[in-house]
Short mmCIF file of C-alpha atoms in Angstrom, two decimals:
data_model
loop_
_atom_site.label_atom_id
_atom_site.label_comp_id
_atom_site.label_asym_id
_atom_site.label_seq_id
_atom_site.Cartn_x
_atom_site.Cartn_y
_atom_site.Cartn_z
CA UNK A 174 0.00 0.00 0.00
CA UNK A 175 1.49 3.35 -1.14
CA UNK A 176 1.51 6.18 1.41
CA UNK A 177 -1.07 7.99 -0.11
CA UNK A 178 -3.41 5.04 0.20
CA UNK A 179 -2.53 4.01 4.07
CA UNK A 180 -3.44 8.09 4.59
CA UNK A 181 -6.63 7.92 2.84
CA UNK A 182 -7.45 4.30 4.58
CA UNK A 183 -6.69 5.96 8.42
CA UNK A 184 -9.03 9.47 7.11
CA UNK A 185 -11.69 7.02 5.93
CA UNK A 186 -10.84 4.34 9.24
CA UNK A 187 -11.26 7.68 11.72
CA UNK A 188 -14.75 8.98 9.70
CA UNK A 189 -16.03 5.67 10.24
CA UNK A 190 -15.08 6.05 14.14
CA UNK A 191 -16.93 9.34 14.10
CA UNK A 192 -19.92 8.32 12.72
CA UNK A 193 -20.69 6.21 15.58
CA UNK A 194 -20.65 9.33 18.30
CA UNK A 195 -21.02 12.81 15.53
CA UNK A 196 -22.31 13.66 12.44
CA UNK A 197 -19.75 13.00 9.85
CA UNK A 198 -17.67 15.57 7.92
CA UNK A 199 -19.35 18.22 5.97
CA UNK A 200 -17.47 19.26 2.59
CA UNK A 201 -18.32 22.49 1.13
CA UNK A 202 -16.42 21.91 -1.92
CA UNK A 203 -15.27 19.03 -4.15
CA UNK A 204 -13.61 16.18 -2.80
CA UNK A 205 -10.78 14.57 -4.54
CA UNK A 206 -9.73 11.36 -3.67
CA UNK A 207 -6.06 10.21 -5.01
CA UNK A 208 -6.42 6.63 -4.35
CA UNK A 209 -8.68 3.83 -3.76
CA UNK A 210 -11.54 4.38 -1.22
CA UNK A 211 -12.85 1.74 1.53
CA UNK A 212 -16.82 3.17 2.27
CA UNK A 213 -18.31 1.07 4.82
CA UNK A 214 -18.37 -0.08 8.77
CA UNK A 215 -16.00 -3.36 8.29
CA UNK A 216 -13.43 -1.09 6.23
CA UNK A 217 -10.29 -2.00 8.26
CA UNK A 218 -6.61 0.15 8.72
CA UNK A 219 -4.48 -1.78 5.74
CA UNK A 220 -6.99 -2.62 3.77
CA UNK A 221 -6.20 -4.51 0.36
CA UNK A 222 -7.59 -2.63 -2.75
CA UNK A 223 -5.87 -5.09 -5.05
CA UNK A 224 -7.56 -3.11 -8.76
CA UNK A 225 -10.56 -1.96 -7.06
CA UNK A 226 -10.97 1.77 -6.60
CA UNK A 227 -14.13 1.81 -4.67
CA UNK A 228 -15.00 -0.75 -1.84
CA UNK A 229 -18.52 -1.15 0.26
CA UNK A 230 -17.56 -3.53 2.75
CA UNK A 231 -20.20 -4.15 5.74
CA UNK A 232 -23.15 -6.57 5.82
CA UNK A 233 -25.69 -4.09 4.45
CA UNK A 234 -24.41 -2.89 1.26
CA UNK A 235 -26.30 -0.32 -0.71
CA UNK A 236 -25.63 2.81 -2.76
CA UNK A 237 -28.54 5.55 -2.60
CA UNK A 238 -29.48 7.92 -5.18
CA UNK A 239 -31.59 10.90 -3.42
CA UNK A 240 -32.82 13.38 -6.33
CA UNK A 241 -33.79 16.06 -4.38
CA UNK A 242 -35.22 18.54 -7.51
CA UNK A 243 -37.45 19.98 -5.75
CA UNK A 244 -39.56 21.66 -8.87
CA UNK A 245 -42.23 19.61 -10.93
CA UNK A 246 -40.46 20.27 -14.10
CA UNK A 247 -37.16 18.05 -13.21
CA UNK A 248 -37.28 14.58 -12.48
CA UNK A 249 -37.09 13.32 -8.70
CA UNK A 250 -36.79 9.64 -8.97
CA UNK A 251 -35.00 8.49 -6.50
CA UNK A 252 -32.94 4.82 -7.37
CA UNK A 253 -30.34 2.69 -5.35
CA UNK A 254 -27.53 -0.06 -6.17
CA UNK A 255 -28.40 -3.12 -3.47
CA UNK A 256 -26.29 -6.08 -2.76
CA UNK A 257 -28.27 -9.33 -1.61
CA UNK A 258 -31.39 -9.30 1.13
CA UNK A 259 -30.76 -8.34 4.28
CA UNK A 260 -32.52 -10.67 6.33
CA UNK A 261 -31.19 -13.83 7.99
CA UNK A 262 -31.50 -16.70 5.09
CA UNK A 263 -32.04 -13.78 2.27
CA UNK A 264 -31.33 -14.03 -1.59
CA UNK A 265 -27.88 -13.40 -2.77
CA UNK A 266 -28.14 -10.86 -5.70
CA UNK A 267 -27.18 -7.30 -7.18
CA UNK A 268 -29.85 -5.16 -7.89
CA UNK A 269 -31.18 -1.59 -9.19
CA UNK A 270 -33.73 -0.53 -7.49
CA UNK A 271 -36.77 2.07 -8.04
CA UNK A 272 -36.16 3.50 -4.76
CA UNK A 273 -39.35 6.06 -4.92
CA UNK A 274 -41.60 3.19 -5.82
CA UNK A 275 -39.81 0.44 -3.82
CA UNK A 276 -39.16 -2.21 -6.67
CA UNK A 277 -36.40 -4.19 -7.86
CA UNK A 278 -35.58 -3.03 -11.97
CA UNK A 279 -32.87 -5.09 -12.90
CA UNK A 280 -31.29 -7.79 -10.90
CA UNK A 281 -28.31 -10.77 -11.43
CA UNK A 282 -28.61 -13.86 -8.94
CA UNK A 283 -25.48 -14.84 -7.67
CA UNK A 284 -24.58 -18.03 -9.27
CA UNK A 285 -25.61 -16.97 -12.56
CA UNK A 286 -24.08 -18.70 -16.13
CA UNK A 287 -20.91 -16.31 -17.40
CA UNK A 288 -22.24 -14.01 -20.15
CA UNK A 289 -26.11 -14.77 -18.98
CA UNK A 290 -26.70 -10.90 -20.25
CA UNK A 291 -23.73 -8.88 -22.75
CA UNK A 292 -24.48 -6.28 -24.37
CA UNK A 293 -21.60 -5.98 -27.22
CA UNK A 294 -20.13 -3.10 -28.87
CA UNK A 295 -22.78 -3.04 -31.38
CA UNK A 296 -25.32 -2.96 -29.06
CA UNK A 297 -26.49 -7.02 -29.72
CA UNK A 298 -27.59 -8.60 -26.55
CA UNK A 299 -26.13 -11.98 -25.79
CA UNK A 300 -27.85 -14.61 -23.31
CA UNK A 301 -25.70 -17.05 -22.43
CA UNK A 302 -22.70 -15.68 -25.25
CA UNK A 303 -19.98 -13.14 -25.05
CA UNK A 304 -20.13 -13.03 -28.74
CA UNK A 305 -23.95 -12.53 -30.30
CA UNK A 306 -23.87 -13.06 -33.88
CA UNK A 307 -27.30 -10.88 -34.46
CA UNK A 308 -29.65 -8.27 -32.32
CA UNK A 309 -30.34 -10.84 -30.06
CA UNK A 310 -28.95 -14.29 -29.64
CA UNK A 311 -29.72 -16.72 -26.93
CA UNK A 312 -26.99 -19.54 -26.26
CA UNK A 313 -27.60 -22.92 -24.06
CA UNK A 314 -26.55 -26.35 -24.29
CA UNK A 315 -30.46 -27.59 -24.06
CA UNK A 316 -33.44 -26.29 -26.08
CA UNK A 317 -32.79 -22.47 -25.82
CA UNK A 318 -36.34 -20.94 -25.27
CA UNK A 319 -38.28 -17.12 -25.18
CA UNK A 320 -40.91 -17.29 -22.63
CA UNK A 321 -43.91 -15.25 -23.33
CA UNK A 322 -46.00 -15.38 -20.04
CA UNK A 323 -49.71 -13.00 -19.62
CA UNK A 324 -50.21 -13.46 -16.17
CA UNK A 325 -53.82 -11.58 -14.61
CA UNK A 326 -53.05 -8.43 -13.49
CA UNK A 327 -54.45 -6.40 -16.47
CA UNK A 328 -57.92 -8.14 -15.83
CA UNK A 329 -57.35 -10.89 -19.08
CA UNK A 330 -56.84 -14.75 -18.46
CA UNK A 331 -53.47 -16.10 -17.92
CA UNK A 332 -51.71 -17.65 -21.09
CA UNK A 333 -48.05 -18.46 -21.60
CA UNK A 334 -46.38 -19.33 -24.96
CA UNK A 335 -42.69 -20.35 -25.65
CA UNK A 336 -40.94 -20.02 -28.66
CA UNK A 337 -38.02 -22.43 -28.64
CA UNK A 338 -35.80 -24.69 -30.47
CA UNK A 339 -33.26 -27.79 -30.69
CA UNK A 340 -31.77 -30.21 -32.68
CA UNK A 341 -35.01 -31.80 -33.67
CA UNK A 342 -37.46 -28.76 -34.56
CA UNK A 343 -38.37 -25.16 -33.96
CA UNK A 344 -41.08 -25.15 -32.17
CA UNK A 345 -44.25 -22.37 -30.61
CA UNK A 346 -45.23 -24.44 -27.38
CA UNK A 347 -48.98 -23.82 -25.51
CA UNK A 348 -47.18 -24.28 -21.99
CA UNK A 349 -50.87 -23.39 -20.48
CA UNK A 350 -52.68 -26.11 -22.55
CA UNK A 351 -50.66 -28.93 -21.67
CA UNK A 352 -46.94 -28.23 -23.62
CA UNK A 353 -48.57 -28.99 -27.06
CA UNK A 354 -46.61 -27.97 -29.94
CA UNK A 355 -49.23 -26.45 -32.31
CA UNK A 356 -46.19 -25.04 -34.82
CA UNK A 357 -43.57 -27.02 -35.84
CA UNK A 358 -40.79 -26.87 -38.39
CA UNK A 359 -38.42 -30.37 -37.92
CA UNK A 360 -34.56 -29.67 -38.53
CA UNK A 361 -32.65 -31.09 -41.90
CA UNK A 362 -32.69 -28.51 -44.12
CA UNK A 363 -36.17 -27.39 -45.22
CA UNK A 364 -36.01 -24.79 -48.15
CA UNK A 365 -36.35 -21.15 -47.98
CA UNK A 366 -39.86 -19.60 -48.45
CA UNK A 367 -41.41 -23.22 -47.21
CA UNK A 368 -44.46 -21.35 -45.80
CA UNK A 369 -45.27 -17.32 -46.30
CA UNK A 370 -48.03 -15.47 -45.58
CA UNK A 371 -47.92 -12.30 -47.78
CA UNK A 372 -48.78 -8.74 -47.41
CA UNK A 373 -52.78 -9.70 -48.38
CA UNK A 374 -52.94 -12.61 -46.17
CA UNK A 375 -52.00 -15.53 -49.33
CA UNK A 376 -50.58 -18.43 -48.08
CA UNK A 377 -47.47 -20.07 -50.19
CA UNK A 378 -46.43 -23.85 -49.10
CA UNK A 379 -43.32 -23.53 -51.61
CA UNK A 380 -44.31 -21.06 -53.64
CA UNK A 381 -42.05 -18.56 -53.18
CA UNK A 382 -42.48 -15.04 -51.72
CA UNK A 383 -45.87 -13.82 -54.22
CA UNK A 384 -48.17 -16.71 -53.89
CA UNK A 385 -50.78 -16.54 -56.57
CA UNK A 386 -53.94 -17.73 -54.85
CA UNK A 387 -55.85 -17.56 -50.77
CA UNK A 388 -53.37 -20.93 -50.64
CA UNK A 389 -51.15 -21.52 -53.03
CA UNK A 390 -48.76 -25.12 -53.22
CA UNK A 391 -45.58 -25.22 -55.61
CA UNK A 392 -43.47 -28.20 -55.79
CA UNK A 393 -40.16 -28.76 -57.94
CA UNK A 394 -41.52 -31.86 -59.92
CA UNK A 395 -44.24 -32.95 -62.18
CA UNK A 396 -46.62 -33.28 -59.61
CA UNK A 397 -48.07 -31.83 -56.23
CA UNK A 398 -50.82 -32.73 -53.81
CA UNK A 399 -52.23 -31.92 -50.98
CA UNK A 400 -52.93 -34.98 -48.19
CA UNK A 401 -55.98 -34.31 -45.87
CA UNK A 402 -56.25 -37.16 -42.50
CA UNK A 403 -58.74 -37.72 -40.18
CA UNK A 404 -56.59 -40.27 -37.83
CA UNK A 405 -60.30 -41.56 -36.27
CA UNK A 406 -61.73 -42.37 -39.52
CA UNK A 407 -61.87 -45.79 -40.70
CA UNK A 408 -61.65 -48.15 -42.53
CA UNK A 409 -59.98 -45.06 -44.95
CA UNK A 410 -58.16 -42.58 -43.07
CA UNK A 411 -56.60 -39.29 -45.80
CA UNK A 412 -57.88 -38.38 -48.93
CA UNK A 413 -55.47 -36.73 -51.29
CA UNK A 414 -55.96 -34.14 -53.96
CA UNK A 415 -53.45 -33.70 -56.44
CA UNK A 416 -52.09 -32.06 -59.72
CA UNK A 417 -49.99 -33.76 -62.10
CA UNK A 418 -48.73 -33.23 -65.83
CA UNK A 419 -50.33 -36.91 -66.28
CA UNK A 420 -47.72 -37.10 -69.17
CA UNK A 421 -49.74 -34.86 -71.16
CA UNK A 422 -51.08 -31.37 -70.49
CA UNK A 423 -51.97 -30.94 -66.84
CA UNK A 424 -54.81 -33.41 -65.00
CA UNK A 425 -56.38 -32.94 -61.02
CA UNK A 426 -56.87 -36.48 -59.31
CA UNK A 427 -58.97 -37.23 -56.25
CA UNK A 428 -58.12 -40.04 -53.99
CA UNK A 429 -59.58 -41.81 -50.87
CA UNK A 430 -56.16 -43.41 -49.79
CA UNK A 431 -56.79 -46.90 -50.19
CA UNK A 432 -54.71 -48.59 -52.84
CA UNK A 433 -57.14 -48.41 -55.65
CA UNK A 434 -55.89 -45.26 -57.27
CA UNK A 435 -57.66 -41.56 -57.77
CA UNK A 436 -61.35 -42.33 -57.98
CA UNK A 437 -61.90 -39.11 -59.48
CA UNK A 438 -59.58 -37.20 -62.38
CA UNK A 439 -60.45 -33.68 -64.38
CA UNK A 440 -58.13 -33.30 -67.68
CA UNK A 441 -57.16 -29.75 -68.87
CA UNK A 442 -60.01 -29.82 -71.25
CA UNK A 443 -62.49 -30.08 -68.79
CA UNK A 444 -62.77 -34.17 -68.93
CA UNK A 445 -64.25 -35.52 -65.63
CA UNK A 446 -64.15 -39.18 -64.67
CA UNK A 447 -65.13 -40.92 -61.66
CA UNK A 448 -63.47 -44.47 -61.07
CA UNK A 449 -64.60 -46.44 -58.92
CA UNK A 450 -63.36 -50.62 -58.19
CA UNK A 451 -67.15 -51.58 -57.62
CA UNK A 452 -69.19 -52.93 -60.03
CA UNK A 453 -71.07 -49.85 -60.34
CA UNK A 454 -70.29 -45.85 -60.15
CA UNK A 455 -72.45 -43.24 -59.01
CA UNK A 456 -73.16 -39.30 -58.79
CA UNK A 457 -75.68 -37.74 -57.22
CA UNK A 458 -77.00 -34.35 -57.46
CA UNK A 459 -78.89 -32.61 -55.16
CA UNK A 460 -80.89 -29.50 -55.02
CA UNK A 461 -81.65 -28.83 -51.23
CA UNK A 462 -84.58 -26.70 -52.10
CA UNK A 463 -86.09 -28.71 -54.83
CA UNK A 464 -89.70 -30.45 -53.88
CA UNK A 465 -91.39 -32.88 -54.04
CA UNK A 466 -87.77 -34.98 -54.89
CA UNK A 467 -84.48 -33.34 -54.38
CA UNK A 468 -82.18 -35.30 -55.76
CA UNK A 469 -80.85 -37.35 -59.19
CA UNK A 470 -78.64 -40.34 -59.12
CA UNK A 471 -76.39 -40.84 -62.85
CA UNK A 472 -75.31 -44.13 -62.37
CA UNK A 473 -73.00 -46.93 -64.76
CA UNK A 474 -73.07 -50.29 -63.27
CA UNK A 475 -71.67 -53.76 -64.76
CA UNK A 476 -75.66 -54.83 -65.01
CA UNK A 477 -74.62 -58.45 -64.44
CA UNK A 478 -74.00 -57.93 -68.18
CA UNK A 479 -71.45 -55.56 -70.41
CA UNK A 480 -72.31 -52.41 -69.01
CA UNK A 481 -75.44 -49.96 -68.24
CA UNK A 482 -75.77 -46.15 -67.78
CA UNK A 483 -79.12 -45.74 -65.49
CA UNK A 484 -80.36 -42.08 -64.50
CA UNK A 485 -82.93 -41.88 -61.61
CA UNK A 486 -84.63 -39.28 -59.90
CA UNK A 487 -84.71 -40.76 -56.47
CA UNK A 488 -87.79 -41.27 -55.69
CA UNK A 489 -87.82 -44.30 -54.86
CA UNK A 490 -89.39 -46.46 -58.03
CA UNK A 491 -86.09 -47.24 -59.55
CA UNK A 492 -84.38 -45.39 -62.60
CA UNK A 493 -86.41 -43.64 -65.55
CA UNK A 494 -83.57 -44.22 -68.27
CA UNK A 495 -80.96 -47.19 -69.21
CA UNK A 496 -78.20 -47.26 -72.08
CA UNK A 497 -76.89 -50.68 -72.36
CA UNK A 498 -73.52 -51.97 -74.18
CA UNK A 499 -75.55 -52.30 -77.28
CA UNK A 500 -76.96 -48.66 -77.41
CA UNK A 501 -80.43 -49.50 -76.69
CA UNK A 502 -82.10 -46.75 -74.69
CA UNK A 503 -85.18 -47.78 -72.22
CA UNK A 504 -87.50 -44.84 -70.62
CA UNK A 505 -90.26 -45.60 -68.01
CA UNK A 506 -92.51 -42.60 -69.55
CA UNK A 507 -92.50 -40.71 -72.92
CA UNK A 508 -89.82 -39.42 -75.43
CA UNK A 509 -90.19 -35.52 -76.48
CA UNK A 510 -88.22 -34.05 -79.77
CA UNK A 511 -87.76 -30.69 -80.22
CA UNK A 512 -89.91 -30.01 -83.76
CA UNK A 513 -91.13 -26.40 -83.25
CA UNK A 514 -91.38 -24.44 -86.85
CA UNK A 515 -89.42 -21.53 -85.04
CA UNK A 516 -86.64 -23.72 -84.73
CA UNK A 517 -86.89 -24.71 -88.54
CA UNK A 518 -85.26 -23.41 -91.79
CA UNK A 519 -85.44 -24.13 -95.79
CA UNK A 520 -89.23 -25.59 -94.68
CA UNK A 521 -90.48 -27.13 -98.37
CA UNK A 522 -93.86 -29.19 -98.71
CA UNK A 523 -92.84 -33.05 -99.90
CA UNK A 524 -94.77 -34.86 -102.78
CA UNK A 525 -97.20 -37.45 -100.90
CA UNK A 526 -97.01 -40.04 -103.99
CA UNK A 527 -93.55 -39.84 -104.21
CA UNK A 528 -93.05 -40.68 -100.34
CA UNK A 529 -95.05 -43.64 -100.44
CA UNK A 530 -93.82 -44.42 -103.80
CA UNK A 531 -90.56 -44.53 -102.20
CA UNK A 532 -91.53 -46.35 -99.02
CA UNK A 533 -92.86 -48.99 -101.11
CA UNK A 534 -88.95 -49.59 -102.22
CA UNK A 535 -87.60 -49.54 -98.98
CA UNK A 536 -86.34 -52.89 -98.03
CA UNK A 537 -87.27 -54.15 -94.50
CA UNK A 538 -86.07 -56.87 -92.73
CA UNK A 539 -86.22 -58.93 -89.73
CA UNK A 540 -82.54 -58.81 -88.22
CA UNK A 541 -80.73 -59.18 -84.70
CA UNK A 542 -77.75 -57.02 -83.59
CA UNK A 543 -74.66 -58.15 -83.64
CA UNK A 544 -73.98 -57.95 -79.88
CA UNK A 545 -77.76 -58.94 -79.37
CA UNK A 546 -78.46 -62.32 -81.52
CA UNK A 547 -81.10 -63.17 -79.15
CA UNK A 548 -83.44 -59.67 -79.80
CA UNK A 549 -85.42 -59.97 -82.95
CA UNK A 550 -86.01 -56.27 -84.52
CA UNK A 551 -88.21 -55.38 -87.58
CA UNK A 552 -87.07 -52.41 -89.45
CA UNK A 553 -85.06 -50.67 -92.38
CA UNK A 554 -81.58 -50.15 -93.33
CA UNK A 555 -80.32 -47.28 -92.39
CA UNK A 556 -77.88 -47.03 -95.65
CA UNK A 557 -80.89 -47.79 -97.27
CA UNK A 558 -83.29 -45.33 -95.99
CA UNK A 559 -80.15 -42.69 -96.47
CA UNK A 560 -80.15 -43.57 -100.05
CA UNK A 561 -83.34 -43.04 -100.78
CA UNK A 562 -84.34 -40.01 -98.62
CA UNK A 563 -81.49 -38.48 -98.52
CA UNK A 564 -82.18 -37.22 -94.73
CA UNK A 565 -79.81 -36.87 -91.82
CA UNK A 566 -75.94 -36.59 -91.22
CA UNK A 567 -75.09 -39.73 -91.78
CA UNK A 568 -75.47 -43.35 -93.78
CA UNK A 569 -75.51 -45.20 -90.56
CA UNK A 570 -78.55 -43.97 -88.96
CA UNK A 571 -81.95 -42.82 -88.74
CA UNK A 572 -83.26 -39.95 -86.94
CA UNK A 573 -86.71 -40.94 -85.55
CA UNK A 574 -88.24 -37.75 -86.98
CA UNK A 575 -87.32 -38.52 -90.10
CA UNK A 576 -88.59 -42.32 -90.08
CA UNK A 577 -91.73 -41.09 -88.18
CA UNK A 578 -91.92 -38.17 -91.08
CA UNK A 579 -91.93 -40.47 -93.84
CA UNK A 580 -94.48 -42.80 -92.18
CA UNK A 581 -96.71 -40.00 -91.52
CA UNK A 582 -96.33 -38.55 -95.26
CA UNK A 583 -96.75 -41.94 -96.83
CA UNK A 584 -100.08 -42.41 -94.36
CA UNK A 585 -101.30 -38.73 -95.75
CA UNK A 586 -100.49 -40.56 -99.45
CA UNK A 587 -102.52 -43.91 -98.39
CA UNK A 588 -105.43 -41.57 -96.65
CA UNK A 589 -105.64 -39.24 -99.94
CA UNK A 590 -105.58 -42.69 -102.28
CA UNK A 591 -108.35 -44.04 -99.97
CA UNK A 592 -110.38 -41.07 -99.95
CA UNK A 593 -110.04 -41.12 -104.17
CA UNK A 594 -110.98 -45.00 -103.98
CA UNK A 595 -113.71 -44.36 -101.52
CA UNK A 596 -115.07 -41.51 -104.30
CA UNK A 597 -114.76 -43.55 -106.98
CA UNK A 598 -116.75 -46.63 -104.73
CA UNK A 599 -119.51 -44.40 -104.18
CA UNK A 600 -119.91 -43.48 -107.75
CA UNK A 601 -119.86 -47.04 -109.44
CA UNK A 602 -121.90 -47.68 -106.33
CA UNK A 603 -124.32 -45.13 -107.52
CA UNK A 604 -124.26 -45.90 -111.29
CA UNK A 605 -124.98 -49.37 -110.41
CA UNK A 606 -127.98 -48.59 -108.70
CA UNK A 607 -129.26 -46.87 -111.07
CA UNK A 608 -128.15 -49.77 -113.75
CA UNK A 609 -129.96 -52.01 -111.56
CA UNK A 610 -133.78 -49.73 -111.41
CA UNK A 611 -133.70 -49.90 -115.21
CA UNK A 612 -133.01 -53.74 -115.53
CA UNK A 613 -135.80 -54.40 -112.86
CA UNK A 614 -137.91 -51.86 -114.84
CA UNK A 615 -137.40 -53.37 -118.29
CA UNK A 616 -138.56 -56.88 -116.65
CA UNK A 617 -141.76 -55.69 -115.57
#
């Protein structure tokens, strides 16, 4: 100890003895001290400074900050430095301390990790690091965490979240509902932009930072779906909806996950088919505010046979139209063609005669389809009645309004050639009558 300091240590040694019986020393002016100062009642003659300038040595150790501004317009605050409790079986800390309103600030535990709070040169804020690598970076050997924690005393419930991470995930934890985990990103490298939520509230799943759509879903490959699960659902648990090139121009595919592939796909040009690995397939429609019957049922089913298409308004008395294989149509009620003159063009009157004159050449036949050897039919040719008529779009069939056209012409043709025979019957009928009064009157 230089001399300087053992002076300074027997001044500060004799104010401390003074304290006890006077009021200290009162300085009127500054006070320089040229030397290391010893401020408290266990301060001892010789006492070791070591580097430290200032030491409070006694078993109460605080430093008091009395703002005595007495006008309104300056702050008054007063604030003090404390040093652990000091009660019998108090906390060991270091403290500041809102003096005026009697609460603790800031405080360190003693025992605390080295670097638990640094504050570098740049002003980043390490916990748990003397060297944060951004504003604020939080360093542990175990699943470093940010505690968010509402407790009551603004009137709202209590709630506390953590945001957190480790090796195996980043992770938002609902420490008041049990610890769940209801956000989750697993480490190993997922890519950047995996999930944003732009400026308007669009979702992107890997579609960069401008998705497109409410929910858009971009994946580097020719395909990309979207898996929905209910885990309680059985015996099928997901459905998955997905789009894929399909090797050609772009296809969507519905699937109840069950081995049997998409039972539903929709090309690019607006091609929808529903697959199904039953013997039958069905879609129903349904019109919720439609009465007496509110729904329609368009359904293809093996038939026990090559194939039907049935359509039924469910109402319970079975469908009201089947297409077979063979292309034979069967209706429960009537068949309607549109055959309104406003609807018709290039209208010309046909010659009667010539109609029946023509129908008279028509060959017709007793014949079975091909696919249907069993069904005996009794009708024309449809080359045939193309041929002749020269009606329709095509050699290969007949449109019923034609064939019921030509019937009904070639009836008006037999009615008019009946109505001329019937004249001419009358007549002869007449003449003979008359033929007959003169015979009888020539044999009286």
């Amino acid at each position: 100890m230089t001399r300087r300091s053992l002076l300074l240590a027997t001044t500060v040694s004799t104010f401390c003895a003074m304290q006890a019986h006077a009021a200290g020393p009162n300085f009127s002016s500054d006070v320089y001290v040229d030397g290391s100062l010893c401020v408290g009642s266990d301060c001892v003659f010789g006492q070791g400074f070591g580097f430290d300038t200032v030491i409070l040595k006694e078993n109460n150790l605080r430093v008091f900050f009395d703002d005595t501004s007495a006008s309104g317009s300056f702050p008054a605050n007063d604030w003090g430095l404390h040093a652990n409790d000091t009660s019998n079986g108090g906390d060991n800390y270091f403290a500041v301390v809102d003096r005026t309103a009697n609460r603790q600030v800031f405080r360190v535990d003693a025992g605390a990790r080295a670097n638990a709070l640094y504050v570098d040169s740049q002003g980043d804020l390490g916990l748990g690091t003397s060297i944060p690598a951004v504003d604020i970076d939080v360093k542990t050997g175990n699943t470093p965490t940010l505690r968010l924690q509402q407790d009551t005393s603004s009137g709202f419930a209590a709630q506390t979240w953590d945001l957190a991470g480790n090796e195996t995930s980043f992770f938002i934890r609902d420490a008041t509902s049990g610890s769940t985990l209801p956000f989750r990103i697993i480490a190993g490298g997922a890519p950047s932009n995996a999930l944003i939520i732009d400026a308007t509230g669009d979702v992107g799943i890997g579609a960069g930072t401008d998705p497109q759509a409410p929910l858009e879903i971009e994946r580097s490959d020719s395909y990309v779906f979207m898996r929905m699960t209910a885990t309680t659902a059985s015996p099928n648990q997901s459905v998955d909806v997905t789009y894929t090139d399909g090797g050609d121009s772009g296809e969507l595919r519905y699937n109840i996950v069950d081995g049997d592939g998409p039972e539903m796909s929709l090309d690019h040009n607006g091609a929808l088919e529903l697959t199904s690995s039953e013997s039958f397939n069905n879609l129903r429609l349904t019109a919720t505010g439609a009465s007496p019957n509110s729904s329609a049922d368009v359904t293809f089913t093996d038939a026990g046979a090559d194939g039907e298409l049935r359509y039924n308004i469910v109402d319970g008395d079975g469908p009201e139209m089947r297409l077979d294989a063979a292309g034979n149509l069967t209706i429960t009620g009537s068949l309607s063609q549109g055959s309104s003159r406003a609807r018709k063009t290039a209208i010309t009157p046909v010659d009667h005669a010539d109609i029946l004159q023509k129908v008279t050449a028509l060959p017709v036949a007793n014949w079975s389809w091909k696919d249907a050897e069993e069904v005996r039919h009794i009708g024309p040719f449809a080359e045939d009645f193309h041929r002749i008529f020269s009606t329709g779009d095509s050699a290969h069939t007949i449109a019923t309004l034609d064939a019921s056209g030509v019937a009904l012409a070639a009836i008006q043709a037999l009615a008019h050639r009946t109505e001329t025979l019937q004249d001419r019957t009358t007549r002869l009928e007449a003449e003979n009558a008359e033929l007959r009064s003169r015979l009888e009157a020539l044999a009286d």
